[in-house]
Amino acid sequence: MCGIVGFTGEQSAAPILLDGLKKLEYRGYDSAGIAVMDHGCISVNKVTGRIANLCEKTKDGTAVPGAAGIGHTRWATHGAPTEENAHPHLSNDGRFAIVHNGIIENYLSLREELIKDGYHFDSETDTEVIVHLIEMYYKGDMRDALIRTTNRLRGSYALGVICSEEPGKLYAVREASPLILGVGVDENYFASDVTALVNYTRNVIYLEDGEFAELSGNSVKVFDCLGKPVEKKVSRILWDVQAAEKGGYEHFMLKEIMEQPGAVKATISPRIKDGKIVFEELKLTAKDLLRIRKIVITACGSAYYAGCAAKYALEKISHIPVEVELASELRYSDPMIDNHTLLIVISQSGETADTIAALKEAKARGARTLAIVNVVGSTVAKLADNVVYTWAGPEIAVATTKGYTTQVAVLCMLSVWFADMMGIEDENYPKYVKELQALPRMIQHAIDMNSSIPALAKKYHDSKSLFFIGRNTDYAVSLEGALKMKEISYLHSEAYAAGELKHGTIALIEEHTPVIALCCNPAIMEKTLSNIVEVKSRGAEVLALTFRNNQKIVSVADDLMFIPKVDPLFSAVVEIVPLQLLAYYVAKENGCDIDKPKNLAKSVTVE
Ligand code: AGP
């Protein structure tokens, strides 16, 4: 995810900005830049790649004079990772520079409007509209210009702004993207993450959504969105520097689990406009979709399980038959794929060797291709005819969490979009849209409802084997739940379709064998309940995942995890969250290296 830093004081700003940017490197980025103000002029330096390149370009900052400035690390979303797209962005008249984290959802219409008004754009980013709006609205009063500008923006933004006519001043704005002010002695700072500040000050002010700040070397003023001054409390950071690099979490995996409400929101909300699902990035027409006889989804690991989970929504809502194939199998299977097939390829990294090979194979057979990818500009994204990016931000832990949930979210949205594009009249359309919009909130509820998971982990962490069972989407989520458990805790865990147990696996159930039973689909609840009774009568210890008021399951299970009520077609996005937490806490109990499990790599670039 992008990172922001800002400094004003008496010292030279550039070396401090570069140091702050280095502290933000762990978040992942593909370009970086700084803008420094000196004697009424703003100088901008940007590079692609590492901060080291920026240090080289600016001679560790010594070549850039000035005591106030802003810096940024960019993780590309809108536009490739190039110097032009890197931040800071300058206004046409050179008087303003900005850095931005987040996504401006209405940037296309603002861009058109600004072009009509004579502004020219140097980048493909959503961010650049902001700096031109500031230039347009600035009439000698930055606060007024910021209020007018932010009134025009939809989406999420943390902004750092400098204006050459206001020497020594920094402006910081927060809306749905973190931004923290650092209070020093004769110098002040801001950053998207305390990591960048702790070397300089431990006194911080947390901005709230809708607030903005004006900083100079000796003052920090905070205002609400109407420009009224706000009294803020100065808090003291007690974390050590290393902990802060994980945003205060012990592991990246836990941080990424907790980031899921925001990641799923960033993926879903820009694609819902006026109650309609829109995929502006797709080149598929109604005619193209009506020619498709089947969808083949291919991927590896969790991305494959995301496809398994979404198959139900895709078939039910879009009425197109769906096959889900492991990429490593599909590539050597002489697959029945032709120009009436839509191949959907899923990959967080976009660099998985088997996935790339399967995509190439399908293209060679004439399939239309659509990639769901997190890393912008990756190989899969470049090869596919169509790309839908998940906006999960960089995922550092090897075990995917927000990568998976954002992939399933995109597939659920595609089911509804395909149906609508093909002219399928569905009275449930508004309900589907509402359910999709509610998913980030439901994930947060699922996190909040399961504070007992660390205690459950203490009970189950030394089990020999764990079995995950469920039916339909519950089964698909079981597959991902079992994978999470085995890859980070090294416990043997397997997922079975609940109805399959009695065809063999039940032989393995003995006194106290843990069975994790997923029961989140009311239509088939009774069936899974029978399977729970079967394993219980052979001594199994049942840990059920269900709704809080589901008395039938609550009364029969030994232990419980909960999710809020969600349409079973989309519930995989929420159901997986307690299972991720369970795997995390079991691994923690077992003293495992959670972020870097043995034998595993984040991106599997070999066959
Ligand atoms: C999941 O936790 C794993 N890290 C792994 O299964 C992963 O999902 C798989 O290797 C696919 O990676 P990709 O999404 O980057 O293609």
XYZ file of C-alpha atoms and ligand atoms in Angstrom:
623
model
C 0.000 0.000 0.000
C 1.165 3.549 -0.621
C 2.930 5.507 2.105
C 2.988 9.219 2.948
C 5.424 11.388 4.908
C 5.631 15.137 5.522
C 8.129 17.332 7.400
C 8.416 21.014 8.295
C 10.921 22.657 10.619
C 14.375 24.181 10.507
C 16.381 21.188 9.324
C 16.805 20.105 5.734
C 13.573 18.248 4.830
C 14.743 15.833 2.113
C 16.946 13.508 4.245
C 14.134 13.243 6.822
C 11.557 12.489 4.123
C 13.812 9.805 2.618
C 14.346 8.223 6.017
C 10.579 8.161 6.609
C 9.985 6.588 3.199
C 12.526 3.861 3.983
C 10.511 2.994 7.077
C 7.447 2.548 4.869
C 9.174 0.210 2.410
C 7.795 -2.939 4.084
C 4.344 -2.007 2.845
C 5.418 -2.721 -0.706
C 5.678 -0.088 -3.455
C 6.906 0.320 -6.972
C 7.895 4.007 -7.205
C 8.640 6.894 -4.869
C 9.085 10.636 -4.798
C 9.562 13.782 -2.729
C 8.595 17.442 -3.195
C 10.457 20.104 -1.219
C 9.696 23.805 -0.933
C 12.534 26.346 -0.983
C 12.400 30.140 -1.482
C 8.947 30.073 -3.090
C 9.716 27.150 -5.428
C 8.740 23.478 -5.274
C 11.196 20.906 -6.594
C 9.999 17.370 -7.290
C 12.164 14.248 -7.552
C 10.612 10.898 -8.506
C 11.920 7.437 -9.382
C 10.565 4.022 -10.240
C 11.707 1.107 -8.126
C 13.486 1.376 -4.787
C 13.983 4.294 -2.384
C 17.699 3.662 -2.910
C 17.238 5.102 -6.433
C 15.683 8.240 -4.948
C 18.561 8.539 -2.474
C 21.006 8.239 -5.350
C 19.138 10.787 -7.455
C 19.038 13.355 -4.619
C 22.448 12.520 -3.082
C 20.676 11.267 0.038
C 18.594 14.417 0.015
C 21.579 16.781 0.247
C 21.011 17.983 -3.324
C 17.492 19.176 -2.474
C 17.430 22.342 -0.350
C 14.401 23.362 1.693
C 12.979 22.806 5.161
C 9.424 21.685 4.301
C 8.297 18.877 2.048
C 6.245 15.782 1.361
C 7.129 12.246 0.228
C 5.371 9.165 -1.061
C 5.823 5.494 -1.887
C 3.349 4.353 -4.549
C 1.858 0.898 -5.013
C 0.340 1.278 -8.477
C -3.427 1.054 -8.898
C -4.448 3.612 -11.539
C -1.728 3.541 -14.167
C 1.521 1.607 -14.442
C 4.443 2.101 -12.038
C 6.174 4.877 -14.016
C 7.851 8.135 -13.001
C 4.926 10.140 -14.444
C 2.459 8.224 -12.297
C 4.632 8.404 -9.173
C 3.725 11.019 -6.539
C 4.092 13.903 -5.693
C 1.946 15.421 -8.438
C 2.350 19.091 -9.332
C -0.352 21.549 -10.357
C -0.096 23.024 -13.871
C 1.144 26.350 -12.442
C 3.732 24.586 -10.243
C 2.431 26.236 -7.055
C 0.999 23.073 -5.445
C 2.295 19.541 -4.884
C 0.356 16.666 -3.384
C 0.768 13.067 -2.269
C -2.249 10.788 -1.923
C -3.124 7.394 -0.483
C -6.487 5.858 -1.382
C -8.737 5.845 -4.413
C -10.764 8.693 -5.918
C -13.851 6.923 -7.233
C -15.194 9.818 -9.335
C -11.855 10.779 -10.877
C -12.932 10.069 -14.462
C -15.727 12.644 -14.457
C -13.528 15.173 -12.592
C -10.744 14.596 -15.095
C -13.086 15.275 -18.024
C -14.352 18.435 -16.350
C -10.828 19.708 -15.618
C -9.651 18.986 -19.157
C -12.614 21.007 -20.479
C -11.521 23.814 -18.151
C -8.065 23.799 -19.740
C -6.012 21.748 -17.232
C -3.575 19.247 -18.680
C -2.712 15.892 -17.113
C 0.769 14.414 -16.892
C -0.226 11.054 -15.389
C -2.875 8.337 -15.601
C -3.544 8.477 -11.869
C -6.801 9.236 -10.077
C -4.709 11.473 -7.768
C -3.838 14.149 -10.289
C -7.395 15.540 -10.357
C -6.916 16.637 -6.734
C -3.973 18.936 -7.371
C -5.735 20.602 -10.310
C -8.852 21.120 -8.205
C -6.716 22.761 -5.506
C -5.175 25.080 -8.113
C -8.668 25.906 -9.422
C -10.092 26.698 -5.986
C -7.079 28.474 -4.446
C -7.741 32.184 -4.044
C -5.086 32.917 -1.440
C -6.613 30.685 1.274
C -5.449 27.058 1.419
C -8.040 25.997 3.985
C -10.850 27.221 1.752
C -9.273 25.558 -1.313
C -8.994 22.244 0.556
C -12.599 22.349 1.746
C -13.849 23.099 -1.762
C -11.640 20.393 -3.250
C -12.572 17.654 -0.809
C -16.258 18.488 -1.295
C -15.799 17.333 -4.880
C -14.066 14.027 -4.081
C -15.692 10.618 -3.625
C -13.639 7.746 -2.265
C -10.804 7.420 0.188
C -7.904 9.782 0.597
C -5.079 10.712 2.894
C -3.468 13.810 1.388
C -0.276 15.730 1.999
C -0.161 19.152 0.300
C 2.329 22.005 -0.009
C 1.835 25.406 -1.633
C 4.751 27.581 -2.748
C 2.891 30.696 -1.595
C 2.702 29.415 1.960
C 6.357 28.846 2.924
C 7.027 26.337 5.684
C 3.428 25.102 5.774
C 2.162 21.563 5.239
C -1.466 20.524 4.888
C -2.756 17.047 5.706
C -6.256 15.729 4.982
C -7.813 12.444 6.069
C -10.849 10.609 4.680
C -11.031 6.794 5.071
C -7.248 6.381 4.786
C -4.921 6.629 7.787
C -2.918 9.791 8.498
C -1.091 10.657 11.708
C 0.495 13.952 12.756
C 3.830 13.878 14.585
C 4.440 16.711 17.080
C 8.087 17.611 17.625
C 10.083 20.521 19.053
C 10.306 23.311 16.458
C 9.403 20.739 13.810
C 6.317 18.775 12.904
C 5.491 15.821 10.714
C 2.780 13.670 9.220
C 2.782 10.110 7.967
C 0.405 7.375 6.916
C 1.992 5.037 9.440
C 3.725 5.722 12.757
C 6.712 3.713 11.534
C 7.877 6.759 9.628
C 7.626 8.991 12.717
C 8.972 7.030 15.681
C 12.610 7.936 14.979
C 11.712 11.616 15.378
C 8.861 11.909 17.828
C 6.598 9.703 19.887
C 3.964 12.426 20.305
C 1.249 11.979 17.750
C -2.217 13.215 16.864
C -4.574 10.807 15.117
C -6.653 12.627 12.517
C -10.261 11.480 12.125
C -12.113 11.113 8.839
C -13.168 14.519 7.526
C -10.471 16.426 9.442
C -7.556 18.367 8.008
C -4.456 19.912 9.539
C -2.185 22.890 8.953
C 1.373 22.371 10.162
C 4.306 24.739 10.429
C 7.556 24.304 12.366
C 6.005 25.588 15.577
C 2.275 24.977 15.244
C -0.204 22.197 14.547
C -3.820 23.213 13.876
C -6.612 20.761 13.144
C -9.971 21.625 11.548
C -13.193 19.790 10.758
C -14.531 19.520 7.224
C -16.196 22.948 7.534
C -12.974 24.605 8.650
C -13.917 24.888 12.337
C -10.904 24.385 14.681
C -10.874 21.019 16.512
C -9.113 20.407 19.851
C -7.009 17.250 19.537
C -5.367 15.053 22.119
C -1.653 14.339 21.754
C -1.009 10.600 22.277
C 2.256 8.933 23.124
C 3.489 6.005 21.012
C 4.668 3.219 23.277
C 5.478 0.600 20.612
C 9.014 -0.267 19.698
C 10.038 0.603 16.156
C 9.837 -2.966 14.853
C 6.316 -3.513 16.120
C 5.194 -0.281 14.521
C 6.381 -1.562 11.175
C 3.577 -4.042 11.351
C 1.212 -1.277 12.327
C 1.286 -2.489 15.911
C 0.360 -6.073 15.037
C 2.591 -8.930 16.033
C 2.476 -10.413 12.540
C 1.683 -9.195 9.055
C -0.868 -11.992 8.787
C -2.924 -10.645 11.679
C -2.622 -7.115 10.309
C -3.819 -8.329 6.920
C -6.742 -10.241 8.455
C -7.779 -7.033 10.217
C -7.383 -5.011 7.017
C -10.013 -7.076 5.219
C -13.014 -4.792 5.790
C -11.038 -1.959 4.143
C -9.579 -4.138 1.384
C -12.957 -5.589 0.394
C -14.474 -2.100 0.500
C -11.723 -0.717 -1.740
C -12.413 -3.563 -4.176
C -16.206 -3.363 -4.170
C -17.266 0.235 -3.674
C -15.687 1.894 -6.746
C -17.536 -0.699 -8.839
C -21.001 0.168 -7.572
C -22.402 3.371 -9.025
C -25.961 4.584 -8.512
C -27.047 1.141 -7.360
C -25.543 -0.597 -10.418
C -22.528 -2.870 -10.639
C -20.068 -1.531 -13.202
C -16.789 -2.964 -14.477
C -15.523 -0.054 -16.568
C -12.220 -1.883 -17.088
C -13.799 -4.856 -18.935
C -13.984 -5.028 -22.702
C -16.651 -7.763 -22.658
C -19.908 -6.826 -24.393
C -23.350 -8.401 -23.978
C -22.777 -10.097 -27.349
C -19.466 -11.571 -26.128
C -21.095 -12.915 -22.979
C -24.040 -14.410 -24.828
C -21.581 -16.414 -26.990
C -20.026 -18.003 -23.914
C -21.092 -21.589 -23.261
C -19.033 -22.127 -20.128
C -16.702 -20.405 -17.723
C -13.492 -22.166 -16.725
C -11.820 -20.789 -13.615
C -8.189 -21.683 -13.099
C -5.695 -20.814 -10.364
C -3.487 -22.341 -7.652
C -3.824 -22.717 -3.890
C -6.103 -20.222 -2.200
C -6.857 -18.476 -5.485
C -8.208 -21.823 -6.768
C -10.328 -22.124 -3.611
C -11.657 -18.610 -4.244
C -12.884 -19.949 -7.602
C -14.456 -23.002 -5.899
C -16.324 -20.721 -3.483
C -17.639 -18.397 -6.195
C -18.804 -21.153 -8.578
C -22.151 -21.294 -6.743
C -22.922 -17.588 -7.187
C -21.703 -17.589 -10.789
C -23.910 -20.509 -11.827
C -26.955 -19.496 -9.810
C -26.973 -15.828 -10.810
C -25.478 -15.760 -14.319
C -26.776 -19.209 -15.416
C -23.443 -19.999 -17.094
C -21.962 -23.452 -16.321
C -18.699 -23.139 -14.399
C -15.736 -25.527 -14.131
C -12.971 -24.835 -11.628
C -9.597 -26.384 -12.495
C -6.233 -26.326 -10.763
C -3.861 -24.494 -13.096
C -1.202 -27.166 -12.642
C -3.726 -29.772 -13.880
C -5.395 -27.741 -16.578
C -2.151 -26.985 -18.399
C -1.499 -30.697 -19.038
C -5.061 -31.928 -19.417
C -5.795 -31.209 -23.083
C -8.671 -29.055 -21.774
C -12.032 -28.697 -23.554
C -11.596 -24.991 -24.059
C -12.507 -23.086 -27.228
C -13.684 -19.683 -28.384
C -17.008 -20.203 -26.583
C -15.158 -20.435 -23.248
C -14.487 -17.574 -20.869
C -11.372 -18.423 -18.888
C -11.166 -16.623 -15.548
C -7.689 -16.759 -14.092
C -7.115 -15.719 -10.461
C -3.811 -14.735 -8.904
C -2.846 -12.428 -6.046
C 0.739 -12.018 -7.272
C 0.053 -12.383 -10.976
C 3.356 -14.266 -11.214
C 2.423 -17.882 -10.408
C 4.084 -20.107 -13.016
C 1.324 -22.723 -13.376
C -1.354 -20.051 -13.574
C 0.541 -18.228 -16.317
C 0.963 -21.493 -18.257
C -2.759 -22.353 -17.949
C -3.678 -18.871 -19.143
C -1.401 -19.219 -22.175
C -2.848 -22.664 -22.942
C -6.420 -21.330 -22.834
C -5.525 -18.363 -25.029
C -3.948 -20.688 -27.562
C -7.247 -22.573 -27.722
C -9.155 -19.384 -28.486
C -10.748 -18.665 -25.096
C -11.657 -15.126 -24.022
C -9.654 -14.438 -20.876
C -10.274 -12.386 -17.761
C -7.747 -12.095 -14.937
C -8.471 -11.229 -11.313
C -5.158 -9.958 -9.990
C -3.865 -7.911 -7.059
C -0.445 -6.833 -8.297
C -0.728 -4.143 -10.945
C 1.300 -4.712 -14.079
C 2.119 -8.349 -13.236
C 2.556 -11.025 -15.906
C -0.972 -12.435 -15.587
C -2.415 -8.917 -15.807
C -0.396 -8.233 -18.945
C -1.297 -11.536 -20.652
C -5.063 -11.594 -20.112
C -7.508 -9.857 -22.478
C -9.305 -8.316 -19.506
C -8.099 -7.494 -15.989
C -10.026 -6.798 -12.822
C -7.711 -5.629 -10.079
C -8.443 -6.458 -6.472
C -7.447 -3.439 -4.427
C -6.266 -5.347 -1.397
C -2.932 -3.526 -1.127
C 0.310 -5.475 -0.820
C 0.067 -8.760 1.007
C 3.259 -9.550 2.893
C 2.377 -12.658 4.922
C 2.857 -15.811 2.854
C -0.576 -17.105 3.864
C -3.072 -15.113 1.867
C -6.034 -13.563 3.659
C -7.185 -10.293 2.124
C -6.024 -11.595 -1.268
C -8.565 -14.430 -1.050
C -11.497 -12.382 0.279
C -11.093 -9.680 -2.361
C -10.902 -12.335 -5.106
C -14.160 -13.945 -3.959
C -15.746 -10.489 -3.693
C -14.842 -9.704 -7.321
C -16.236 -13.057 -8.519
C -19.511 -12.456 -6.647
C -19.790 -9.051 -8.273
C -19.019 -10.534 -11.681
C -21.876 -13.068 -11.279
C -24.356 -10.233 -10.915
C -22.709 -8.140 -13.655
C -22.678 -11.020 -16.160
C -26.389 -11.683 -15.562
C -27.264 -8.021 -15.953
C -25.148 -7.662 -19.109
C -26.823 -10.701 -20.647
C -30.258 -9.236 -19.973
C -31.299 -11.783 -17.334
C -34.150 -10.122 -15.437
C -33.629 -10.783 -11.735
C -35.829 -9.203 -9.097
C -33.046 -9.899 -6.584
C -30.660 -7.466 -8.320
C -31.083 -4.611 -5.775
C -30.781 -7.130 -2.929
C -27.539 -8.526 -4.367
C -26.081 -5.038 -4.671
C -27.001 -4.248 -1.057
C -25.533 -7.548 0.165
C -22.292 -6.880 -1.696
C -22.058 -3.359 -0.281
C -22.580 -4.758 3.221
C -19.740 -7.323 2.985
C -16.991 -5.094 4.493
C -19.271 -4.413 7.478
C -20.097 -8.110 7.826
C -16.378 -8.996 7.852
C -15.842 -6.480 10.646
C -18.734 -8.076 12.589
C -17.184 -11.516 12.049
C -13.909 -10.214 13.521
C -15.701 -8.595 16.460
C -17.902 -11.634 17.215
C -15.039 -14.074 17.657
C -12.989 -12.865 20.603
C -13.042 -16.441 21.961
C -10.840 -17.774 19.130
C -7.506 -17.376 21.024
C -8.994 -19.552 23.804
C -10.266 -22.110 21.253
C -6.752 -22.218 19.789
C -5.383 -23.174 23.205
C -7.796 -26.111 23.261
C -7.159 -27.374 19.723
C -3.511 -26.446 19.013
C -1.976 -29.842 19.799
C -4.448 -31.958 17.816
C -2.996 -34.688 15.607
C -5.430 -34.015 12.743
C -8.258 -31.586 12.132
C -11.153 -32.202 9.758
C -13.128 -29.389 8.171
C -16.584 -30.226 6.817
C -19.365 -28.364 5.035
C -21.654 -28.471 2.014
C -21.714 -26.223 -1.078
C -20.068 -22.864 -0.270
C -19.424 -24.087 3.265
C -17.415 -26.938 1.728
C -15.478 -24.574 -0.541
C -14.629 -22.365 2.446
C -13.583 -25.488 4.395
C -10.949 -26.144 1.721
C -9.423 -22.708 2.251
C -9.806 -22.977 6.046
C -7.913 -26.297 6.076
C -5.178 -24.856 3.845
C -4.732 -21.864 6.176
C -4.421 -24.218 9.137
C -1.882 -26.554 7.544
C 0.350 -23.919 5.941
C 0.974 -21.821 9.040
C 0.436 -24.198 11.982
C 1.800 -27.376 10.303
C -1.134 -29.394 11.687
C -2.566 -32.072 9.441
C -5.922 -30.643 8.372
C -8.236 -31.816 5.621
C -11.511 -30.548 4.226
C -14.305 -32.872 3.165
C -17.716 -32.358 1.664
C -19.799 -33.258 4.721
C -21.806 -35.878 2.809
C -18.606 -37.675 1.822
C -17.557 -38.490 5.374
C -19.374 -41.779 5.522
C -17.745 -42.873 2.264
C -14.418 -43.362 3.962
C -13.088 -40.543 6.120
C -15.317 -41.248 9.089
C -12.997 -44.216 9.760
C -10.462 -41.644 11.008
C -12.776 -40.082 13.579
C -11.991 -41.159 17.106
C -12.401 -39.845 20.654
C -11.632 -36.053 20.694
C -10.808 -35.747 16.965
C -11.561 -32.100 16.164
C -14.141 -31.574 13.410
C -14.687 -27.997 12.301
C -18.192 -27.891 10.876
C -19.291 -24.983 8.709
C -23.055 -24.416 8.847
C -23.778 -21.063 7.266
C -26.349 -22.029 4.642
C -29.878 -22.362 6.082
C -31.095 -24.362 3.045
C -28.778 -27.291 3.822
C -28.292 -26.785 7.548
C -30.258 -29.930 8.519
C -28.018 -32.064 6.299
C -24.797 -30.810 7.868
C -26.408 -31.167 11.275
C -26.862 -34.903 10.595
C -23.156 -35.170 9.750
C -22.272 -33.379 13.001
C -24.368 -35.907 14.921
C -22.640 -38.776 13.084
C -19.126 -37.611 14.008
C -20.135 -36.705 17.544
C -21.471 -40.183 18.142
C -17.972 -41.462 17.265
C -16.354 -39.183 19.837
C -15.468 -36.130 17.712
C -15.130 -32.717 19.320
C -17.175 -30.373 17.107
C -16.234 -26.731 16.646
C -19.070 -25.245 14.582
C -19.128 -22.034 12.566
C -22.634 -20.643 12.252
C -24.978 -17.735 13.075
C -25.301 -16.692 16.697
C -29.025 -17.513 16.981
C -28.846 -20.855 15.196
C -30.119 -22.887 18.146
C -29.979 -26.285 16.402
C -26.224 -26.056 15.830
C -25.487 -24.141 19.047
C -27.104 -26.893 21.127
C -25.203 -29.766 19.507
C -21.674 -28.328 19.003
C -18.953 -28.438 21.671
C -17.514 -25.063 20.691
C -18.646 -22.242 18.451
C -17.435 -19.527 16.116
C -19.887 -17.079 14.616
C -20.610 -14.994 11.554
C -23.438 -12.510 10.987
C -26.233 -13.538 8.572
C -25.058 -13.163 4.956
C -26.590 -14.445 1.706
C -25.015 -17.935 1.298
C -24.087 -17.038 -2.289
C -21.683 -14.379 -1.015
C -20.951 -15.664 2.482
C -17.526 -17.176 1.684
C -16.082 -13.652 1.939
C -17.167 -13.538 5.589
C -17.044 -17.218 6.644
C -13.340 -17.550 5.991
C -12.427 -14.804 8.484
C -12.942 -16.809 11.743
C -11.054 -19.709 10.124
C -8.126 -17.411 9.297
C -8.112 -16.233 12.926
C -8.279 -19.814 14.202
C -5.313 -20.850 12.033
C -3.403 -17.759 13.151
C -3.909 -18.364 16.877
C -3.227 -22.120 16.619
C 0.050 -21.345 14.803
C 0.881 -18.794 17.497
C 0.237 -21.375 20.221
C 2.565 -23.746 18.373
C 5.312 -21.125 18.132
C 5.387 -21.200 14.314
C 6.966 -18.585 12.056
C 3.558 -17.290 10.995
C 4.509 -14.781 8.297
C 7.104 -16.994 6.677
C 6.026 -20.624 7.086
C 8.610 -23.247 6.336
C 9.022 -24.381 2.714
C 6.614 -21.768 1.350
C 7.127 -18.662 -0.782
C 4.767 -15.785 -1.317
C 4.924 -16.058 -5.065
C 5.465 -19.446 -6.717
C 7.243 -18.540 -9.937
C 8.443 -22.037 -10.753
C 6.404 -25.021 -11.867
C -2.148 -19.357 0.200
O -2.105 -18.929 1.496
C -0.867 -19.595 -0.444
N 0.118 -18.642 -0.192
C -0.951 -20.099 -1.876
O -1.833 -21.164 -1.928
C -1.328 -19.072 -2.966
O -2.680 -18.733 -2.854
C -1.017 -19.688 -4.338
O 0.358 -19.954 -4.424
C -1.439 -18.810 -5.482
O -0.751 -17.594 -5.484
P -1.204 -16.407 -6.399
O -2.572 -15.998 -5.942
O -0.188 -15.338 -6.184
O -1.244 -16.905 -7.797
